[in-house]
PDB file of C-alpha atoms in Angstrom:
ATOM      1  CA  MET A 660      45.033  11.685 165.628  1.00 42.00           C
ATOM      2  CA  SER A 661      47.386  12.835 162.906  1.00 42.00           C
ATOM      3  CA  SER A 662      49.774  14.532 165.360  1.00 43.00           C
ATOM      4  CA  GLN A 663      51.437  11.129 165.857  1.00 49.00           C
ATOM      5  CA  ASN A 664      52.267  11.015 162.136  1.00 59.00           C
ATOM      6  CA  ARG A 665      53.403  14.598 161.777  1.00 71.00           C
ATOM      7  CA  GLU A 666      55.713  16.788 163.827  1.00 82.00           C
ATOM      8  CA  LEU A 667      53.752  19.789 165.055  1.00 82.00           C
ATOM      9  CA  THR A 668      55.635  23.070 165.236  1.00 80.00           C
ATOM     10  CA  LYS A 669      54.640  26.678 165.818  1.00 76.00           C
ATOM     11  CA  TYR A 670      54.562  26.995 162.020  1.00 79.00           C
ATOM     12  CA  ASN A 671      52.003  24.264 161.293  1.00 84.00           C
ATOM     13  CA  ILE A 672      49.969  23.931 164.506  1.00 84.00           C
ATOM     14  CA  LEU A 673      47.140  26.202 163.320  1.00 84.00           C
ATOM     15  CA  GLU A 674      46.778  24.227 160.087  1.00 87.00           C
ATOM     16  CA  TYR A 675      46.649  20.992 162.098  1.00 87.00           C
ATOM     17  CA  LEU A 676      43.988  22.386 164.454  1.00 87.00           C
ATOM     18  CA  LYS A 677      41.858  23.760 161.590  1.00 89.00           C
ATOM     19  CA  ASN A 678      41.988  20.386 159.822  1.00 88.00           C
ATOM     20  CA  ASN A 679      40.870  18.673 163.032  1.00 86.00           C
ATOM     21  CA  PHE A 680      37.783  20.910 163.337  1.00 87.00           C
ATOM     22  CA  LYS A 681      36.124  18.482 160.903  1.00 84.00           C
ATOM     23  CA  ILE A 682      36.854  15.321 162.889  1.00 86.00           C
ATOM     24  CA  TRP A 683      35.784  16.158 166.447  1.00 84.00           C
ATOM     25  CA  THR A 684      32.674  17.585 168.031  1.00 84.00           C
ATOM     26  CA  SER A 685      31.430  18.030 171.564  1.00 83.00           C
ATOM     27  CA  GLY A 686      27.887  17.667 170.289  1.00 82.00           C
ATOM     28  CA  ASN A 687      27.229  21.291 171.231  1.00 82.00           C
ATOM     29  CA  GLU A 688      27.709  24.076 168.685  1.00 86.00           C
ATOM     30  CA  LYS A 689      28.546  26.747 171.303  1.00 84.00           C
ATOM     31  CA  ILE A 690      31.253  24.621 172.927  1.00 83.00           C
ATOM     32  CA  ASP A 691      32.713  23.648 169.536  1.00 87.00           C
ATOM     33  CA  LYS A 692      32.849  27.291 168.451  1.00 87.00           C
ATOM     34  CA  PHE A 693      34.438  28.345 171.752  1.00 84.00           C
ATOM     35  CA  ILE A 694      37.170  25.678 171.553  1.00 84.00           C
ATOM     36  CA  GLN A 695      37.869  26.472 167.890  1.00 87.00           C
ATOM     37  CA  GLU A 696      38.144  30.220 168.609  1.00 84.00           C
ATOM     38  CA  ARG A 697      40.555  29.557 171.509  1.00 82.00           C
ATOM     39  CA  GLN A 698      42.652  27.241 169.351  1.00 84.00           C
ATOM     40  CA  LEU A 699      42.966  29.860 166.609  1.00 83.00           C
ATOM     41  CA  LYS A 700      44.238  32.409 169.168  1.00 80.00           C
ATOM     42  CA  ILE A 701      47.107  30.298 170.533  1.00 77.00           C
ATOM     43  CA  ASP A 702      50.686  31.407 170.531  1.00 68.00           C
ATOM     44  CA  GLU A 703      53.680  29.100 170.641  1.00 58.00           C
ATOM     45  CA  TYR A 704      53.725  28.883 174.432  1.00 63.00           C
ATOM     46  CA  ASP A 705      50.102  28.008 175.058  1.00 64.00           C
ATOM     47  CA  THR A 706      48.808  24.648 176.139  1.00 67.00           C
ATOM     48  CA  ILE A 707      46.025  24.012 173.656  1.00 79.00           C
ATOM     49  CA  ILE A 708      42.482  23.653 174.944  1.00 81.00           C
ATOM     50  CA  GLU A 709      40.760  20.680 173.312  1.00 84.00           C
ATOM     51  CA  TRP A 710      37.627  18.590 173.408  1.00 87.00           C
ATOM     52  CA  ILE A 711      38.486  15.241 174.963  1.00 87.00           C
ATOM     53  CA  SER A 712      36.487  12.056 174.663  1.00 88.00           C
ATOM     54  CA  TYR A 713      35.440  10.813 178.079  1.00 88.00           C
ATOM     55  CA  ASN A 714      37.006   7.428 177.291  1.00 90.00           C
ATOM     56  CA  GLN A 715      40.425   9.166 177.362  1.00 91.00           C
ATOM     57  CA  LEU A 716      40.034   9.550 181.149  1.00 91.00           C
ATOM     58  CA  ASP A 717      41.127   6.616 183.289  1.00 92.00           C
ATOM     59  CA  LYS A 718      41.336   5.846 187.022  1.00 94.00           C
ATOM     60  CA  ILE A 719      38.719   8.439 187.950  1.00 91.00           C
ATOM     61  CA  LYS A 720      38.548   8.956 191.734  1.00 92.00           C
ATOM     62  CA  GLU A 721      36.478  11.422 193.751  1.00 88.00           C
ATOM     63  CA  THR A 722      38.771  13.747 195.709  1.00 87.00           C
ATOM     64  CA  VAL A 723      36.479  16.541 196.954  1.00 80.00           C
ATOM     65  CA  LYS A 724      32.729  16.810 197.358  1.00 78.00           C
ATOM     66  CA  ASN A 725      31.367  19.879 199.077  1.00 70.00           C
ATOM     67  CA  GLY A 726      27.963  21.361 198.403  1.00 66.00           C
ATOM     68  CA  HIS A 727      27.445  21.552 194.655  1.00 64.00           C
ATOM     69  CA  ILE A 728      31.059  20.955 193.541  1.00 66.00           C
ATOM     70  CA  THR A 729      32.620  17.568 193.016  1.00 78.00           C
ATOM     71  CA  VAL A 730      36.242  17.288 191.952  1.00 84.00           C
ATOM     72  CA  TYR A 731      37.853  14.073 190.778  1.00 87.00           C
ATOM     73  CA  SER A 732      41.379  13.066 189.883  1.00 89.00           C
ATOM     74  CA  ALA A 733      41.982  11.047 186.718  1.00 91.00           C
ATOM     75  CA  ILE A 734      44.651   9.972 184.272  1.00 93.00           C
ATOM     76  CA  TRP A 735      44.323  11.491 180.801  1.00 91.00           C
ATOM     77  CA  LYS A 736      45.694   8.815 178.468  1.00 93.00           C
ATOM     78  CA  ASP A 737      46.859  11.020 175.564  1.00 91.00           C
ATOM     79  CA  GLY A 738      47.573  14.028 177.770  1.00 89.00           C
ATOM     80  CA  PRO A 739      47.640  17.729 176.875  1.00 86.00           C
ATOM     81  CA  LEU A 740      49.156  19.092 173.686  1.00 84.00           C
ATOM     82  CA  TYR A 741      51.716  21.738 174.649  1.00 82.00           C
ATOM     83  CA  TYR A 742      54.702  23.553 173.153  1.00 82.00           C
ATOM     84  CA  ASP A 743      58.076  22.132 174.231  1.00 83.00           C
ATOM     85  CA  ASN A 744      60.577  24.998 174.063  1.00 82.00           C
ATOM     86  CA  LEU A 745      63.619  22.702 174.148  1.00 87.00           C
ATOM     87  CA  CYS A 746      62.458  20.584 171.206  1.00 83.00           C
ATOM     88  CA  GLU A 747      60.738  23.548 169.504  1.00 84.00           C
ATOM     89  CA  LYS A 748      57.637  21.523 168.731  1.00 85.00           C
ATOM     90  CA  TYR A 749      54.260  20.577 170.159  1.00 85.00           C
ATOM     91  CA  THR A 750      54.081  17.298 172.009  1.00 86.00           C
ATOM     92  CA  ARG A 751      51.718  15.429 174.321  1.00 87.00           C
ATOM     93  CA  ASN A 752      52.322  14.670 177.965  1.00 86.00           C
ATOM     94  CA  SER A 753      50.656  11.250 178.011  1.00 92.00           C
ATOM     95  CA  ASN A 754      49.238   9.591 181.116  1.00 93.00           C
ATOM     96  CA  LYS A 755      48.938  12.994 182.767  1.00 89.00           C
ATOM     97  CA  GLU A 756      47.176  13.193 186.119  1.00 90.00           C
ATOM     98  CA  VAL A 757      44.431  15.801 185.893  1.00 88.00           C
ATOM     99  CA  ALA A 758      41.615  17.188 188.017  1.00 85.00           C
ATOM    100  CA  LEU A 759      38.042  16.964 186.761  1.00 86.00           C
ATOM    101  CA  LYS A 760      35.512  19.567 187.842  1.00 80.00           C
ATOM    102  CA  TYR A 761      32.033  18.198 187.189  1.00 76.00           C
ATOM    103  CA  PHE A 762      29.035  20.350 186.286  1.00 68.00           C
ATOM    104  CA  TYR A 763      25.915  18.423 187.240  1.00 65.00           C
ATOM    105  CA  ASN A 764      22.726  18.880 185.246  1.00 59.00           C
ATOM    106  CA  SER A 765      24.804  20.937 182.825  1.00 53.00           C
ATOM    107  CA  GLN A 766      23.082  20.100 179.543  1.00 53.00           C
ATOM    108  CA  ASN A 767      21.747  23.652 179.441  1.00 52.00           C
ATOM    109  CA  SER A 768      24.722  25.323 181.174  1.00 64.00           C
ATOM    110  CA  ILE A 769      26.882  25.986 178.116  1.00 68.00           C
ATOM    111  CA  ASP A 770      27.223  29.783 178.407  1.00 67.00           C
ATOM    112  CA  SER A 771      28.229  29.493 182.043  1.00 63.00           C
ATOM    113  CA  LEU A 772      30.821  26.817 181.184  1.00 65.00           C
ATOM    114  CA  ILE A 773      32.358  28.929 178.415  1.00 67.00           C
ATOM    115  CA  ASN A 774      32.349  32.100 180.512  1.00 64.00           C
ATOM    116  CA  GLU A 775      34.309  30.336 183.240  1.00 61.00           C
ATOM    117  CA  LEU A 776      36.944  29.231 180.723  1.00 63.00           C
ATOM    118  CA  LYS A 777      37.150  32.417 178.696  1.00 59.00           C
ATOM    119  CA  ILE A 778      39.051  35.566 179.555  1.00 45.00           C
ATOM    120  CA  GLY A 779      40.327  38.385 177.342  1.00 36.00           C
ATOM    121  CA  SER A 780      44.006  37.548 177.723  1.00 35.00           C
ATOM    122  CA  HIS A 781      45.741  34.672 179.412  1.00 43.00           C
ATOM    123  CA  ASN A 782      47.494  37.209 181.667  1.00 38.00           C
ATOM    124  CA  ASP A 783      44.292  38.864 182.909  1.00 37.00           C
ATOM    125  CA  ILE A 784      43.897  36.793 186.055  1.00 37.00           C
ATOM    126  CA  ILE A 785      46.526  35.933 188.641  1.00 32.00           C
ATOM    127  CA  PHE A 786      45.978  33.010 190.987  1.00 36.00           C
ATOM    128  CA  LYS A 787      47.973  31.814 193.934  1.00 36.00           C
ATOM    129  CA  ARG A 788      47.677  28.512 195.731  1.00 40.00           C
ATOM    130  CA  ILE A 789      45.487  28.751 198.798  1.00 43.00           C
ATOM    131  CA  PRO A 790      45.537  25.858 201.272  1.00 48.00           C
ATOM    132  CA  TYR A 791      42.313  23.874 201.090  1.00 43.00           C
ATOM    133  CA  ASN A 792      41.503  24.472 204.762  1.00 49.00           C
ATOM    134  CA  GLN A 793      41.252  28.223 204.065  1.00 47.00           C
ATOM    135  CA  TYR A 794      38.213  27.853 201.783  1.00 45.00           C
ATOM    136  CA  ASP A 795      34.892  28.740 203.357  1.00 46.00           C
ATOM    137  CA  GLU A 796      32.734  27.333 200.587  1.00 44.00           C
ATOM    138  CA  ILE A 797      33.284  25.264 197.469  1.00 42.00           C
ATOM    139  CA  LYS A 798      30.479  25.461 194.935  1.00 42.00           C
ATOM    140  CA  GLU A 799      29.126  22.675 192.732  1.00 44.00           C
ATOM    141  CA  ILE A 800      26.963  23.847 189.898  1.00 43.00           C
ATOM    142  CA  GLU A 801      23.953  21.577 190.041  1.00 46.00           C
ATOM    143  CA  SER A 802      20.555  23.224 189.840  1.00 43.00           C
ATOM    144  CA  LEU A 803      21.418  26.387 187.976  1.00 44.00           C
ATOM    145  CA  GLN A 804      19.060  29.343 187.608  1.00 47.00           C
ATOM    146  CA  ASN A 805      20.595  30.348 184.261  1.00 51.00           C
ATOM    147  CA  PRO A 806      22.481  27.177 183.338  1.00 49.00           C
ATOM    148  CA  ASP A 807      23.956  28.315 179.989  1.00 53.00           C
ATOM    149  CA  SER A 808      25.493  31.475 181.436  1.00 57.00           C
ATOM    150  CA  GLU A 809      26.683  29.935 184.701  1.00 57.00           C
ATOM    151  CA  LEU A 810      28.486  26.951 183.168  1.00 56.00           C
ATOM    152  CA  LEU A 811      30.279  29.011 180.514  1.00 56.00           C
ATOM    153  CA  ASN A 812      31.306  31.570 183.168  1.00 59.00           C
ATOM    154  CA  GLU A 813      32.811  28.746 185.217  1.00 58.00           C
ATOM    155  CA  VAL A 814      34.864  27.510 182.262  1.00 54.00           C
ATOM    156  CA  LYS A 815      36.095  31.006 181.277  1.00 52.00           C
ATOM    157  CA  ALA A 816      37.699  31.610 184.640  1.00 53.00           C
ATOM    158  CA  TYR A 817      40.200  28.805 184.159  1.00 49.00           C
ATOM    159  CA  ILE A 818      41.777  29.744 180.812  1.00 46.00           C
ATOM    160  CA  ILE A 819      44.977  31.376 181.907  1.00 40.00           C
ATOM    161  CA  ASN A 820      48.673  30.831 181.320  1.00 38.00           C
ATOM    162  CA  ASN A 821      50.599  28.326 183.378  1.00 40.00           C
ATOM    163  CA  ASP A 822      53.390  30.597 184.654  1.00 43.00           C
ATOM    164  CA  GLY A 823      54.040  30.699 188.377  1.00 44.00           C
ATOM    165  CA  GLY A 824      52.104  27.606 189.397  1.00 46.00           C
ATOM    166  CA  ILE A 825      48.765  28.658 187.943  1.00 46.00           C
ATOM    167  CA  LEU A 826      46.262  25.858 187.342  1.00 53.00           C
ATOM    168  CA  MET A 827      45.915  25.202 183.625  1.00 59.00           C
ATOM    169  CA  THR A 828      42.717  24.209 181.886  1.00 59.00           C
ATOM    170  CA  TYR A 829      43.382  21.541 179.313  1.00 57.00           C
ATOM    171  CA  GLU A 830      39.962  21.004 177.895  1.00 64.00           C
ATOM    172  CA  ILE A 831      36.316  20.291 178.252  1.00 72.00           C
ATOM    173  CA  SER A 832      34.743  16.838 178.302  1.00 76.00           C
ATOM    174  CA  GLN A 833      31.370  15.265 178.933  1.00 76.00           C
ATOM    175  CA  ASN A 834      30.455  12.144 180.853  1.00 77.00           C
ATOM    176  CA  SER A 835      28.946   9.932 178.164  1.00 77.00           C
ATOM    177  CA  ASP A 836      26.503   8.315 180.610  1.00 80.00           C
ATOM    178  CA  THR A 837      25.244  11.309 182.619  1.00 77.00           C
ATOM    179  CA  LYS A 838      25.843  13.992 179.924  1.00 77.00           C
ATOM    180  CA  ASN A 839      27.344  16.256 182.629  1.00 74.00           C
ATOM    181  CA  TYR A 840      30.081  18.572 181.362  1.00 73.00           C
ATOM    182  CA  ILE A 841      33.550  18.454 182.906  1.00 73.00           C
ATOM    183  CA  ILE A 842      36.403  20.970 182.991  1.00 73.00           C
ATOM    184  CA  VAL A 843      39.729  19.107 182.828  1.00 72.00           C
ATOM    185  CA  LEU A 844      42.322  20.976 184.906  1.00 69.00           C
ATOM    186  CA  GLN A 845      45.934  20.587 185.859  1.00 68.00           C
ATOM    187  CA  TYR A 846      46.107  18.342 188.919  1.00 65.00           C
ATOM    188  CA  ALA A 847      47.347  20.060 192.065  1.00 64.00           C
ATOM    189  CA  ALA A 848      48.028  17.756 194.980  1.00 60.00           C
ATOM    190  CA  GLY A 849      47.374  19.431 198.258  1.00 52.00           C
TER     191      GLY A 849
END
């Protein structure tokens, strides 16, 4: 990635992202378009949503399985690209522990995935940490009635800012063996 060769600032980040549109693909036109649109709307304080190759995820361990949702922890080798206010440039937080939310049988669940990630403004939704034992049901999207809509809706819900301990979405990935889509989230130990 050319970010290692070039310092990325708020002045050249959009050019860098546009140039990278040509060198990555999720293999799905809707997901590519969604990620590109989100990247073009960033401001200097956003963590940038990206497509990540599955081989960038290491030490994958199942942490929660309940019904149709399975969550794993993993180490993201390169880590998220974010704006460092002190250095006034974008940098990566390598070897970042992340949470992976798997979407089983998600080949046709693209709209649902994008809808979960996408919101109008990163300040539209406010989350607070709720202890795990207070959840009544955790949902895994497996056999979806309308897979495109449901998966994109799931992804939309996570794109928010990271003020006040809010879980950040870093990107979308896909298990290269199973072809299941994955939302890569900030890891929250609990």
